[in-house]
Structures are given as structure tokens and as C-alpha cells.
XYZ file of C-alpha atoms in Angstrom:
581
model
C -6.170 -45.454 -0.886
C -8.371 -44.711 1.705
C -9.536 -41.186 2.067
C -10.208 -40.111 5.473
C -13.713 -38.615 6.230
C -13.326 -35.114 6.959
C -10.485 -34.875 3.876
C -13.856 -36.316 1.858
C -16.108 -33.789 3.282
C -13.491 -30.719 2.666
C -13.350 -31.737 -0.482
C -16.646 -32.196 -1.339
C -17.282 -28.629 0.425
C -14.875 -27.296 -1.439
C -15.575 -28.461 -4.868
C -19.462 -26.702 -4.165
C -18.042 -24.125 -3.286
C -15.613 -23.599 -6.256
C -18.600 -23.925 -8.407
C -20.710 -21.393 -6.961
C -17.291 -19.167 -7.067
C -17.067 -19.724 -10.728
C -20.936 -18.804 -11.350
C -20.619 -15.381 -9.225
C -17.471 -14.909 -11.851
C -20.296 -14.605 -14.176
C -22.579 -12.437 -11.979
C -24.272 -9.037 -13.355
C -25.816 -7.558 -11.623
C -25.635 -3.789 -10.835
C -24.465 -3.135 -7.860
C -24.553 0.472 -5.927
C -22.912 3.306 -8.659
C -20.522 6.363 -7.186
C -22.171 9.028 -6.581
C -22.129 12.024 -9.286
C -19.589 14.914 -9.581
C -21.685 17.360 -7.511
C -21.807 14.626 -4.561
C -18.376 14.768 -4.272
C -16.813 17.764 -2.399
C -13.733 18.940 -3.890
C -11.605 19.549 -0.720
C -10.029 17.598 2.016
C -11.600 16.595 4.988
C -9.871 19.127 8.065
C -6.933 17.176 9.173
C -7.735 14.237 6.695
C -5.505 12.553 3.947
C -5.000 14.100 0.538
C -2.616 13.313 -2.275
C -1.965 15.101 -6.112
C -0.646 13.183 -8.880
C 2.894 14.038 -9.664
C 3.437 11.873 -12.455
C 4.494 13.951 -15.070
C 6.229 16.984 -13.048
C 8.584 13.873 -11.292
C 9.814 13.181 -15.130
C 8.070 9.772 -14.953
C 7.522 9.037 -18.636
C 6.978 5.289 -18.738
C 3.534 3.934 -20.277
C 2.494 0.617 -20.555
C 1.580 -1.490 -23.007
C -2.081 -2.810 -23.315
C -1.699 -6.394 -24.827
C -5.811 -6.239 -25.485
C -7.189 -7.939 -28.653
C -10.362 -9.081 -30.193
C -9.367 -12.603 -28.832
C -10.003 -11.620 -25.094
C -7.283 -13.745 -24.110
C -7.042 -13.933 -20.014
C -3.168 -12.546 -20.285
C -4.414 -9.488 -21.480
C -6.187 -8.644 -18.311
C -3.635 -8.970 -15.677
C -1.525 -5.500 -16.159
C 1.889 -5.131 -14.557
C 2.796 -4.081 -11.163
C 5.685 -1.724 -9.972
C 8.314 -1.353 -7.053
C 9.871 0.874 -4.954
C 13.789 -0.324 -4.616
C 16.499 1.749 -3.223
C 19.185 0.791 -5.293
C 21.704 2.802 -5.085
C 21.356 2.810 -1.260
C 21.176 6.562 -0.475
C 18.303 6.574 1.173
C 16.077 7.735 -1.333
C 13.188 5.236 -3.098
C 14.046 4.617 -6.893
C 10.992 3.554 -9.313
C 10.822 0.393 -11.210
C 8.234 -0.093 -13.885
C 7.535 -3.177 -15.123
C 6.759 -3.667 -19.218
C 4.019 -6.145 -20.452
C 3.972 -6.964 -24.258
C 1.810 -8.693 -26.898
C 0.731 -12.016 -26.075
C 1.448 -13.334 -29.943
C 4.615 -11.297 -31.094
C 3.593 -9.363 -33.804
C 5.862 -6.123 -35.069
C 8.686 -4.490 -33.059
C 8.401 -5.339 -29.178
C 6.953 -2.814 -26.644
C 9.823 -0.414 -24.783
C 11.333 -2.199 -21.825
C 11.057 -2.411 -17.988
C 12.275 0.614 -16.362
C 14.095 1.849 -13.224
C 13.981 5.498 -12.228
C 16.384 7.066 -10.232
C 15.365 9.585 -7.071
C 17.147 13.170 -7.671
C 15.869 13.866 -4.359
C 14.279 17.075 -5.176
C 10.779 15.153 -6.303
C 12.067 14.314 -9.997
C 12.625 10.902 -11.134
C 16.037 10.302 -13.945
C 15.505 6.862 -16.566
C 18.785 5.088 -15.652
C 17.451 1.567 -16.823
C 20.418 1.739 -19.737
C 23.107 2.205 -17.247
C 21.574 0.230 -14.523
C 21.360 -2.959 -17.637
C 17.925 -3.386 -16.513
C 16.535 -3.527 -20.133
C 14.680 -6.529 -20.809
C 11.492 -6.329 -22.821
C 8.927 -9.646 -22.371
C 5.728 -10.501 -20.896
C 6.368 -9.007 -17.432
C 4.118 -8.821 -14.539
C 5.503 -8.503 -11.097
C 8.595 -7.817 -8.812
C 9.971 -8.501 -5.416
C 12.990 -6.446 -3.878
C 15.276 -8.014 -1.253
C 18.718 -7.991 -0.413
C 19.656 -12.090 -1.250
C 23.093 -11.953 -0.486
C 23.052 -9.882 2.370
C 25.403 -7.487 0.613
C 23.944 -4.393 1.615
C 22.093 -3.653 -1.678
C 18.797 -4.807 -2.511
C 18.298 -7.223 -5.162
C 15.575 -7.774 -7.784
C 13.047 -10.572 -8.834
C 11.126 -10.309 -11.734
C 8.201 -12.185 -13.406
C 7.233 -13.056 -16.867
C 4.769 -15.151 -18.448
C 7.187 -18.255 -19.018
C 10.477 -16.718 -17.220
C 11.836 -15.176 -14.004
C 14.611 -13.038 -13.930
C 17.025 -12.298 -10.794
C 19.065 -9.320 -11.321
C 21.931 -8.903 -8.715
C 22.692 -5.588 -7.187
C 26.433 -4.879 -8.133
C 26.742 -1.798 -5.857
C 28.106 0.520 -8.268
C 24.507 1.359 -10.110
C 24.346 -1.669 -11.860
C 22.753 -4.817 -12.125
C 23.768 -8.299 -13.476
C 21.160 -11.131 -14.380
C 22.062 -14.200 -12.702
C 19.032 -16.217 -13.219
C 20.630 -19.266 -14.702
C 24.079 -19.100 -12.394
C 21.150 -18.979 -9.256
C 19.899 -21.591 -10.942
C 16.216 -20.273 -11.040
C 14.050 -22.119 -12.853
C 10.250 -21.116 -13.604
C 9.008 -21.917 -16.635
C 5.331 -21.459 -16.028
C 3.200 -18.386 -15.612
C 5.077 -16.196 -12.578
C 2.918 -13.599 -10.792
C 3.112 -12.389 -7.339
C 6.393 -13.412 -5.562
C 8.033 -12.495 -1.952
C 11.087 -12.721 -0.144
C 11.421 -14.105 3.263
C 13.789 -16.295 5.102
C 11.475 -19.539 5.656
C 14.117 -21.588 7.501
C 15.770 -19.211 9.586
C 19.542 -19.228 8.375
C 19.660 -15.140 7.818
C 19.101 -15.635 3.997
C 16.224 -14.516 1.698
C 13.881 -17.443 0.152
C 12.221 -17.081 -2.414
C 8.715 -17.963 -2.987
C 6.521 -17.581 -6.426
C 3.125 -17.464 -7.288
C 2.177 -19.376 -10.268
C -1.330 -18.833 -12.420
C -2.487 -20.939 -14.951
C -1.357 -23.207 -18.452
C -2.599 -21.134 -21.327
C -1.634 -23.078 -24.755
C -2.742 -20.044 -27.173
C -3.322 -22.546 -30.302
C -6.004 -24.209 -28.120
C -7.342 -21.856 -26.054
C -11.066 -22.049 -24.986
C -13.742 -19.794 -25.699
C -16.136 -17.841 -23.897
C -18.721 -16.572 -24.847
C -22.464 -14.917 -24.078
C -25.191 -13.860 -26.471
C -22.514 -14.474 -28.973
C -19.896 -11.938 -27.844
C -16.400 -13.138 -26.627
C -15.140 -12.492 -23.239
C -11.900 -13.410 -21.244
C -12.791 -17.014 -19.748
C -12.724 -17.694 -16.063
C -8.897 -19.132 -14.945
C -11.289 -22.091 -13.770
C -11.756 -22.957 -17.829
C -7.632 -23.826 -17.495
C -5.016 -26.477 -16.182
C -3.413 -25.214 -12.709
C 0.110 -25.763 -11.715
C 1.708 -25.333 -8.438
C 3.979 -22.624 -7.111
C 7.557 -22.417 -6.475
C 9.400 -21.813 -2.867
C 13.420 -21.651 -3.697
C 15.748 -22.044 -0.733
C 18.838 -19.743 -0.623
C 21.852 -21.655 0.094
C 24.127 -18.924 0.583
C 26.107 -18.925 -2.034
C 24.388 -17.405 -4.952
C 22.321 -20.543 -5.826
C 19.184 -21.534 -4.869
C 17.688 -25.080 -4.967
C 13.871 -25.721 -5.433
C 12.177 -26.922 -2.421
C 8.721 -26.866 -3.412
C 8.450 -30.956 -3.092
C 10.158 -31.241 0.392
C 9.188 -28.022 1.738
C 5.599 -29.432 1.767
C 4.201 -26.535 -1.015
C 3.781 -29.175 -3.681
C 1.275 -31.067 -0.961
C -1.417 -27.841 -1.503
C -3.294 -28.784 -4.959
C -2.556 -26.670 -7.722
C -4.286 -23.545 -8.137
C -3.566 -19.745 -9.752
C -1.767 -17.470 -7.389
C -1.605 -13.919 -7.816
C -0.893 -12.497 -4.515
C 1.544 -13.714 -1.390
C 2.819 -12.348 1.908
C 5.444 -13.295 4.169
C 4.479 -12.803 7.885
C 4.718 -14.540 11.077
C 0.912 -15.535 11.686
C 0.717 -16.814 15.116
C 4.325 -15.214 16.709
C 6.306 -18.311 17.170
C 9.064 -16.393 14.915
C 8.725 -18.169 12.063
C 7.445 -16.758 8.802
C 4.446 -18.279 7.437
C 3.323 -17.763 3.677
C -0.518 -16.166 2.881
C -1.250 -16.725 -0.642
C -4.463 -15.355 -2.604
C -5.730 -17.260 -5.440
C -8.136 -17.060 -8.234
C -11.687 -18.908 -7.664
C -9.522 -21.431 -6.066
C -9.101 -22.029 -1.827
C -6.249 -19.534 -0.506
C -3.262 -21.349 1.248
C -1.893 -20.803 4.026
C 0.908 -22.401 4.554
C 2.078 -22.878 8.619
C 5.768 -22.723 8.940
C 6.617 -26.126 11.166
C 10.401 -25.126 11.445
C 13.316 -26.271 9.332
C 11.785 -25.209 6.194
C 8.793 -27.148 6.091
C 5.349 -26.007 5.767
C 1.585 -27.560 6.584
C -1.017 -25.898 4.164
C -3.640 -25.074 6.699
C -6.020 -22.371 4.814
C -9.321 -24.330 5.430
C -8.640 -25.485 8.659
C -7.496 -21.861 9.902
C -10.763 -20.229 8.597
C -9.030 -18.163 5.509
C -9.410 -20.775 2.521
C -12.661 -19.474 1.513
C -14.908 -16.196 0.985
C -17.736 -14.901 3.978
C -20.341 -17.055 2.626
C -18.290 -20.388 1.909
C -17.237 -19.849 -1.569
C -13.639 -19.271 -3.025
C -12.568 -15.660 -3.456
C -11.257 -14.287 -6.735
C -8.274 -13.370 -4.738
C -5.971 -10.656 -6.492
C -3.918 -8.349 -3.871
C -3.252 -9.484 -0.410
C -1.776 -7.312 3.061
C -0.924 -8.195 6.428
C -0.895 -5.748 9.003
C -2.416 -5.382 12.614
C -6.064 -4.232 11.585
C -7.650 -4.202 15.375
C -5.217 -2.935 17.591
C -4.503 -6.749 19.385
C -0.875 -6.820 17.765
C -1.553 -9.966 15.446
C -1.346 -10.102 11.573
C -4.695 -10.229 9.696
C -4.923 -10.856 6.295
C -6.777 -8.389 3.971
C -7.533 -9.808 0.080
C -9.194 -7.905 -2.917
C -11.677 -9.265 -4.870
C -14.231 -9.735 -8.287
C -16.847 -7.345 -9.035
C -19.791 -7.484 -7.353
C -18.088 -9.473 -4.508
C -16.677 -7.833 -1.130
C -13.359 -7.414 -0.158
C -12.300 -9.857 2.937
C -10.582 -9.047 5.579
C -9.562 -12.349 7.814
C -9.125 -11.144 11.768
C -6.613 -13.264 13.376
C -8.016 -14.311 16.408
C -4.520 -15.899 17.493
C -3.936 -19.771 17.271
C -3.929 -19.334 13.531
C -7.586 -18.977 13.736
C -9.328 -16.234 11.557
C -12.474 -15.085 11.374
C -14.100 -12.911 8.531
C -14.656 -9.403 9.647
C -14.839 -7.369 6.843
C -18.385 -5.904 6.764
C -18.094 -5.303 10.303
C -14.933 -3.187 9.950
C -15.818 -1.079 6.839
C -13.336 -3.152 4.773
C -15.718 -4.639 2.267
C -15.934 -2.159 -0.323
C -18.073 -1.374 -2.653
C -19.364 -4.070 -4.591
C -18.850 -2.167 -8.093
C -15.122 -2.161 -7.295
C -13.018 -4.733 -9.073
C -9.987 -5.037 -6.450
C -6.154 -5.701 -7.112
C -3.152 -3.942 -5.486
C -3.486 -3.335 -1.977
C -1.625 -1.247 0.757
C -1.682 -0.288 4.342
C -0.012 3.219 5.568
C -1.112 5.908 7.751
C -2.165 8.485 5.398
C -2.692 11.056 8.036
C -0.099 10.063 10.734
C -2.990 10.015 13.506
C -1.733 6.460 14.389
C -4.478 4.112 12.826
C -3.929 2.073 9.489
C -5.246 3.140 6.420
C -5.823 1.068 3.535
C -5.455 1.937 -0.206
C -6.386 0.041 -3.228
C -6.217 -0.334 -6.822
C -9.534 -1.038 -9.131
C -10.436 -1.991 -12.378
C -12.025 -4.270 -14.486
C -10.764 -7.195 -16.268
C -12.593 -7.111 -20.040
C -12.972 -3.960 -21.997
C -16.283 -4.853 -22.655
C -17.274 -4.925 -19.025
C -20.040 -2.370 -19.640
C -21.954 -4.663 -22.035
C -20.692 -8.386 -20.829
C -20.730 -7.062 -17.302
C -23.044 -4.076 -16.596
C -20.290 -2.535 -14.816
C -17.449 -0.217 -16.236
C -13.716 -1.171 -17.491
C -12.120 1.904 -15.687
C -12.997 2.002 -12.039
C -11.797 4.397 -9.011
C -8.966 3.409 -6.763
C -10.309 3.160 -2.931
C -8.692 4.699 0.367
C -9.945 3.007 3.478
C -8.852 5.758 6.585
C -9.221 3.780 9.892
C -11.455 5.649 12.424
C -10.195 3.004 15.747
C -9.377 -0.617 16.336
C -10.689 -2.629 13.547
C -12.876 0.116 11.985
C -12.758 2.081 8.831
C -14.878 4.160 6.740
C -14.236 4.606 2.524
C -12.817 8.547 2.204
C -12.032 8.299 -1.219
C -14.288 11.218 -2.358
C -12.287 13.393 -0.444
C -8.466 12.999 -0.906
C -7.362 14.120 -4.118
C -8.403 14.247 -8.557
C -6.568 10.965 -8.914
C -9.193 8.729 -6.746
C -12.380 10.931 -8.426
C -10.970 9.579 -11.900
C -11.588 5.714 -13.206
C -8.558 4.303 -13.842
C -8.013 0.487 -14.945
C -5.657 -0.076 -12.049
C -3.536 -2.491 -11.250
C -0.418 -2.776 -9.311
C -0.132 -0.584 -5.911
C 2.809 0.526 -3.772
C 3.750 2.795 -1.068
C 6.777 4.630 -0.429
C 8.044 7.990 1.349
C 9.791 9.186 -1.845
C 10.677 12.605 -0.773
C 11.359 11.494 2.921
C 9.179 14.110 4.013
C 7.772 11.452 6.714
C 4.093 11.214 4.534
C 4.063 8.260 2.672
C 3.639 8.075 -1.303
C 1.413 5.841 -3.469
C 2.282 4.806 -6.849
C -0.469 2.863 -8.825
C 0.054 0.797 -11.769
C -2.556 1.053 -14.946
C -3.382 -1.182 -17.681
C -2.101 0.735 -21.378
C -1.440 4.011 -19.907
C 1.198 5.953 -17.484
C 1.938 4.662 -14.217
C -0.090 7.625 -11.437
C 2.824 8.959 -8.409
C 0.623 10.598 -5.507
C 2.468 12.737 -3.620
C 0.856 12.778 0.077
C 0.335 16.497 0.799
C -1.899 16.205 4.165
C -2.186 19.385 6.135
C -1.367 17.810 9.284
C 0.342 18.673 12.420
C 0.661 15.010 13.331
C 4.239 13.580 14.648
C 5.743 10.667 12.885
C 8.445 7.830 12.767
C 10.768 6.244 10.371
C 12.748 3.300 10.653
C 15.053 0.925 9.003
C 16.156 -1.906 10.479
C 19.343 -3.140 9.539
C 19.246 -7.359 10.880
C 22.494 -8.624 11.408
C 23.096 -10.450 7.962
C 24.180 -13.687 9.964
C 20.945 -15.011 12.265
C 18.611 -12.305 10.678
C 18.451 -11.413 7.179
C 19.998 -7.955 6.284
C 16.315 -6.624 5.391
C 14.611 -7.621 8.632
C 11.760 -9.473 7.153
C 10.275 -10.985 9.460
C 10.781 -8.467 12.408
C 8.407 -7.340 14.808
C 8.127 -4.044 15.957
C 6.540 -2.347 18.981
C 5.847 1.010 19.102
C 4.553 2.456 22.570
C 3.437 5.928 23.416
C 0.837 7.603 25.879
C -1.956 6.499 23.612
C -1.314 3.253 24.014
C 0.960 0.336 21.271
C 1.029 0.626 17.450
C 2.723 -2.989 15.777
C 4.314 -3.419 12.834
C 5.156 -6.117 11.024
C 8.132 -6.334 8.171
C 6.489 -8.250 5.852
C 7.411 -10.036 2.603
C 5.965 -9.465 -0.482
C 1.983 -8.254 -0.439
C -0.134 -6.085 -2.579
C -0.790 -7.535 -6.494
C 2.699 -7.771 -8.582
C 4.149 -4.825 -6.686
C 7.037 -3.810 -4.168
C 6.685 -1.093 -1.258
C 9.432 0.185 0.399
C 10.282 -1.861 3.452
C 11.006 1.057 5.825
C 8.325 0.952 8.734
C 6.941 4.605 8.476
C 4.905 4.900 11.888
C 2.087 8.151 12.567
C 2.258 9.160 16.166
C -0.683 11.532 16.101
C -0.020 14.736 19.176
C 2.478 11.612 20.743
C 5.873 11.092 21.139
C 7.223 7.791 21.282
C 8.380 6.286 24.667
C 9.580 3.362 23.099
C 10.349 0.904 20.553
C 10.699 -2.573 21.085
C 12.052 -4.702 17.966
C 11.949 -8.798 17.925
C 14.668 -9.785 15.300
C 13.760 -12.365 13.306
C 16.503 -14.703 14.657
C 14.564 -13.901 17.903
C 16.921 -11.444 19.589
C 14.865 -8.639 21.638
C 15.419 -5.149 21.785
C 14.144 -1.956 23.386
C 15.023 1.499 22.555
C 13.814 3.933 24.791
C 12.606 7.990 23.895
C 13.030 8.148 20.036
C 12.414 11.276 18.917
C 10.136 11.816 15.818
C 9.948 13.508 12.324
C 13.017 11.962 11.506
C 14.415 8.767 9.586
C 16.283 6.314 11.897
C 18.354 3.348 11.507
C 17.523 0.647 13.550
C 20.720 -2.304 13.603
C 20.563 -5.325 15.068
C 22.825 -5.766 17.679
C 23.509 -1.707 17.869
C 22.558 -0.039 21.545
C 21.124 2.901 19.980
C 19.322 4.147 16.854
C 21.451 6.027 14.052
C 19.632 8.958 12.530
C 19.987 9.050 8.879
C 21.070 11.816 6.886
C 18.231 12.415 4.864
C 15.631 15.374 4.643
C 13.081 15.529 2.245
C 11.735 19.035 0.439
């Protein structure tokens, strides 16, 4: 077969470049250190974000399990991520954990996954028993989305080897229905997200796929003799999964004609959902390891182009493939289009890719503040306005991959999480020093998610460590700022009951804030879906929502600091009955 010259020359780019990805895998050298205790002032910045770690008063008890052994196998490095879900549907964000456990079973199994229900009073009550959520395994991450358009969110979770989908019975219980769904994944399951990819008002399901480890021939790496976890370049690849919901509690693999088997193999670990160019269909971001990113163009009727070199977000600043871990898509420079935010390796920057419209992109994160420091290793990432002053913020997790990091590496195992406050239209400056303990202490972080637990209009982080308790920030910002919360409600027949997909428009005297409700994002983890929007001194004049079966509508003089429901089809907003503390 013929291969066509710029295919040849792609390639050949692309196989340089993977090389000179795999060699900065390797790279030590130190890069710029945090600054010592007495550099950092103790206290918030006036009006600036700051957030205390809850964890224990909210009666979260759950630890994870740290799978690390002498053998430095690369499964021991990739944690476990976590998920806000509401499932009870009171308005109030329950807590899953998710459970890793040994990679060779050896002695009784770890404790299980668990779900936490709200009390709405800022405590947190284990109900994973009741809920028959108790699964122990090799778990990793979870997606939350209403499938069956029943009113009650669903769950998706990951092993290594398995995927579980656990159907929302309504009455506090759930039901694994994997096999009657007829899910199938037998390969290494990481990042996954919901979205409806052929427009029919149900959820799809798409799954990120690492690598093929056989443990009784696994390679070796090694350097001046000492063992180290190998690159996920040392292993065979394997491609993802997309799964089309045919509306009737089964799902049938469409990864072949759906055009996502056409992408070459390569290991996933973080995907969003989100209409890239505005011709209201979702298109599929996903971030993979030392290998080109995909991005996959929706073309209508449930068939997808992979266009990631083409569009400009295949590869890293400087040509070479990014370590990709945690992904986000959100408006970063006020022009109301999606760009596309990925974490990345030590001693490498973060990238942000601008979307320039088209479904061009153009890397912009040095020049917006996004890069990072380069002795960060990134993974779960978030955006939420921290400070309700109406520009995104950015949060995200950090930590090493090998224990040994200070001696294989020169750079240390447990690493400080990162807030990124935006300062104006595609800028932002790192305020980490100055928000709160929990981002002065290293951590070996992992999964990320945001939520408004206590419906107090702030939003909530909750990180995700490797071997030790999950952290629960509680956002306590001095601010006088005005707010907005919505849920939209789509109509369960054209638009999926969850919205993804939707567009919203948010105008006030200081000009338009847009939102996007996105599918999956972050690294193995699962933020609440409700759009919580910081007005800064304004009120809003309007909101202006773009179903995703492409229905337009405008509601006109919301008021803030409160929770509304937003329902496709419905004249006017509903306020919901919630408070928080």
C-alpha cells in the first residue's frame, strides 16, 4: 500500500518526536525548588482564595492502599481517583472513593471502594454496605452520568482488567449491570467520560485504555543498578473503547465503526467530552502517555476523524509528545471557545492548547502563567472560581511516580498540589503559597475533583493520594463576591437528562462568562456537574443556555447566591431548596 507523503512525514515526525519524549522521561535535572517555610506567608491574600482541610471533622475515614513494592512495577504508580455523585438526588454531593489493591494478590484484600453520604451539616456517613457498592479490585477511576435518563445518576468504574457499571436504583441502592449492559473491557481501564456522541439524548460511553503489562515478563529498568518503574513506552499499547447506548440498558461497542480504532494505539489516562468548534456536537480530547493526544472530531452520526496533529494539540510546545495525565476544558481567554489544559512529567511544563476556533490550537501556556513549575509532577486537574470574582481558576494535583524519585530522579516523591487564580483573559499567576496548610504540605497526589458540598455557593476540592487518606478542602474565602448555581435538567428525549454537552452564557455589566458541561476531565476523577458561576460586585442580566439537541434559551434577571434549576423546555428557572451552613 501506498503511503501518502505527508502521512510519511507525520509519521516520521512523530516517531522523533516520541523518542525525544521518552528520553526527557528520563530527564534529571533539578529544576527551580519551593521556596522555604519563612517565604511563605501564612495568611490569605485580601479578597483571595483559601481552603482548610476537613477531612477528618467530615467523618471521611477512607485510606488507600499503596500497592508499592521492591519490583517498581508501573501499576503501582498510578493511584486512584474519586467522584462527586449525588446519588440519592437531594441536592447534596455524596463522596465516592475508589480502592486500589496489590498488584500480585498476596494475604487478605485491601477494604473496598466507598461511597459517602452528605448529612448536609459538613459530615460525610459510609453507606457503601447499603448502597451494595462493595467491590474490592484494582480500581482506578470513575465517571458519573445518568445512562438511562432516569433521574438518578449512574456509575462507571475502572479496574485494571474490568469495568463495572452500577445502576442507580433510586431507593439508595445500586445494582451492577456490567454483563446485562453488556460492557466488555478487559484491558487496563483508566480515565473514562460520558457524553452523548450521536445525538439521540443518551449517555455514551467512552474509555481510556493504558498499556499490556504481563507481570511474569515484565521488563526491567534500571540505572546505576537500582530499579525504577519503566517508561509505558517499554510496553504493548491497545486502543480505547467508545460504547454506544442503545437505549435500552445495553450498549454495543463502536470503537471499529465509530472511527476510534483508526487512531493507533496508545495509553490514555485522561478524556473530556466537549464541543470543540460549536457545531453541537461533542468531540472527545484524550491525553496520553509519551504518545500523540487524540482528538477525535465528531463528523455526525457517531463517527469520529482523529485530528490531534492536524489541529495543533497532538504534541508538547517544542514538538515532542506530552506525558499527558489530567486533562480540562473550559474557556481560558474570555473568547467563549473550549481550550484544552493537560498536566504533565517532571521537569516538563504543563500545556495549555488555546482554541483559536476552526479546531485550530495553539500552545499558550507560558504566555498565560499555566506552565507550572517544572518540579511539579502533574495529574488531576480542575477549573472553578475559587474567589467568585468571575475569572477561572485552575487547581491541580502533584506527585511523583517512584518512591525513589529523590535518588533516581533528583526530585521528591511527595510534591505540593498547585492553584492557578486567573488575574484576566487568558492570564494566571501560581497562588498556592497563600491559600491554605493543605497546598504548603507535599502530598503524592493524584485524583482531583470539585464540588460545592455544603451548597454554600464556594466550591470544594477533594484530592486523591497515593497510600494515605483522601484531603476534603472546604473553600472558606472571605469574600463579598455574588455567585450562581445551576443545574440543568435536558429534556431526557433530544438532550440527555445531564446536559452534557450544553452551552451556557452568562452575561452581566462586566461583560460574558461561558461555560461548558463537559464530560469526563481531570485524572480518574468525577466533579459535580452543576455549573457554579462567580459574578464578582455583578448581577446577572442573563443566561442564555444552547441544549445539546440545539434548542436555545434565554432567561432573563436571575438572581444570585442561590442554587437554580435550569429545565429544558421550562420558561423559567426553579430555585432549589437547598441552603448550605
Amino acid at each position: 500500500m501506498t503511503v501518502p507523503r505527508r502521512m510519511w512525514l507525520l509519521g516520521v515526525l512523530g516517531a522523533i518526536a516520541a523518542a525525544v519524549g521518552a528520553a526527557t522521561f528520563f530527564a534529571s535535572r533539578k529544576p527551580n525548588a519551593d521556596p522555604s517555610p519563612t517565604e511563605i506567608d501564612a495568611g490569605p491574600e485580601p479578597g483571595g482564595p483559601w481552603f482548610v482541610d476537613v477531612t477528618r471533622d467530615a467523618g471521611i475515614d477512607f485510606v488507600h492502599f499503596d500497592p508499592t513494592t521492591d519490583s517498581h512495577f508501573i501499576q503501582e504508580t498510578m493511584g486512584s481517583g474519586v467522584g462527586w455523585i449525588d446519588y440519592d438526588a437531594d441536592g447534596w454531593p455524596d463522596l465516592f472513593c475508589i480502592q486500589d489493591a496489590p498488584v500480585r494478590s498476596s494475604g487478605p484484600p485491601p477494604t473496598t471502594n466507598r461511597l459517602y453520604r452528605n448529612n448536609r451539616d459538613g459530615t460525610f456517613t459510609d453507606v457503601t454496605e447499603k448502597a451494595r457498592l462493595a467491590r474490592t479490585g484494582f480500581g482506578q477511576g470513575c465517571a458519573v452520568g445518568d445512562f438511562d435518563n432516569d433521574g438518578f445518576d449512574d456509575l462507571v468504574v475502572t479496574y485494571m482488567g474490568g469495568l463495572a457499571l452500577y445502576r442507580n436504583n433510586g431507593n439508595g441502592t445500586f445494582t451492577d449491570i456490567t454483563a446485562a449492559a453488556r460492557l466488555t473491557n478487559p484491558h487496563w481501564g483508566t480515565s473514562c467520560a460520558w457524553g452523548d456522541i450521536d445525538g439521540d439524548g443518551f449517555l455514551d460511553l467512552y474509555v481510556c485504555n493504558y498499556v499490556e503489562v504481563d507481570i511474569d515478563r515484565y521488563p526491567r529498568c534500571a540505572r546505576d543498578g537500582k530499579l525504577f518503574v519503566c517508561p509505558p513506552t517499554s510496553f504493548p499499547h491497545v486502543r480505547h473503547r467508545l460504547f454506544r447506548n442503545n437505549g435500552n440498558g445495553t450498549f454495543t461497542d463502536v470503537t471499529v465503526p465509530s472511527g476510534i480504532a483508526d487512531a493507533p494505539p496508545a495509553p490514555g489516562l485522561g478524556v473530556v467530552a466537549t464541543d470543540l468548534d460549536g457545531d453541537g456536537r461533542l468531540d472527545l480530547f484524550v491525553a496520553n502517555d509519551l504518545k500523540a493526544q487524540y482528538l477525535f472530531h465528531n463528523q455526525g452520526g457517531g463517527r469520529f476523524v482523529e485530528k490531534g496533529l492536524l489541529s495543533g494539540v497532538g504534541l508538547g510546545p517544542a514538538g515532542q509528545p506530552v506525558s499527558g495525565m489530567g486533562v480540562e476544558a473550559f474557556d481560558a481567554d474570555g473568547t467563549g471557545r473550549p481550550s484544552l489544559f493537560v498536566t504533565n512529567f517532571y521537569n516538563q511544563p504543563n500545556v495549555l492548547f488555546r482554541n483559536r476556533g476552526k479546531m485550530r490550537f495553539l500552545e499558550a501556556a507560558t504566555e498565560t502563567g499555566l506552565a507550572g513549575r517544572r518540579d511539579r509532577l502533574g495529574f488531576g486537574a480542575v477549573v472553578l472560581d475559587a474567589n467568585l470574582d468571575g475569572r477561572p481558576d485552575l487547581a491541580v494535583a502533584n506527585g511523583h511516580l517512584h518512591r525513589d524519585a529523590a535518588e533516581v530522579y533528583r526530585a521528591p516523591y511527595a510534591q505540593r498540589a498547585q492553584l492557578f487564580v486567573g488575574t484576566g483573559p487568558g492570564s494566571f499567576r501560581d497562588a498556592s503559597d497563600r491559600i491554605g496548610a493543605y497546598f504548603r504540605e507535599p502530598r503524592v497526589g493524584r485524583g482531583l475533583a470539585w464540588a460545592d458540598f455544603d451548597n454554600d455557593g464556594k466550591p470544594d476540592l477533594v484530592f486523591s493520594h497515593v497510600g494515605g487518606p483522601p484531603a476534603v478542602l472546604h473553600n472558606r474565602t472571605e469574600t463579598t463576591n455574588n455567585w450562581l448555581g445551576l443545574e440543568l435538567v435536558g429534556d431526557g428525549k433530544r438532550s440527555n437528562r445531564n446536559a452534557i454537552g450544553a452551552r451556557i452564557e452568562v452575561r452581566t455589566a462586566s461583560g460574558v462568562q461561558v461555560r461548558f458541561v463537559n464530560g469526563g476531565g481531570s485524572y480518574l476523577s468525577a466533579s459535580e456537574r452543576r455549573q457554579l458561576i462567580g459574578l464578582g460586585g455583578d448581577r446577572v442580566a442573563r443566561v442564555t443556555v444552547r441544549w445539546p439537541s440545539g434548542r436555545e434559551q434565554v432567561y432573563e434577571e436571575v438572581p444570585g447566591r442561590r442554587w437554580w434549576r435550569l429545565t429544558e423546555g421550562a420558561a423559567d428557572p426553579t430555585a432549589l431548596p437547598i441552603a448550605g451552613r
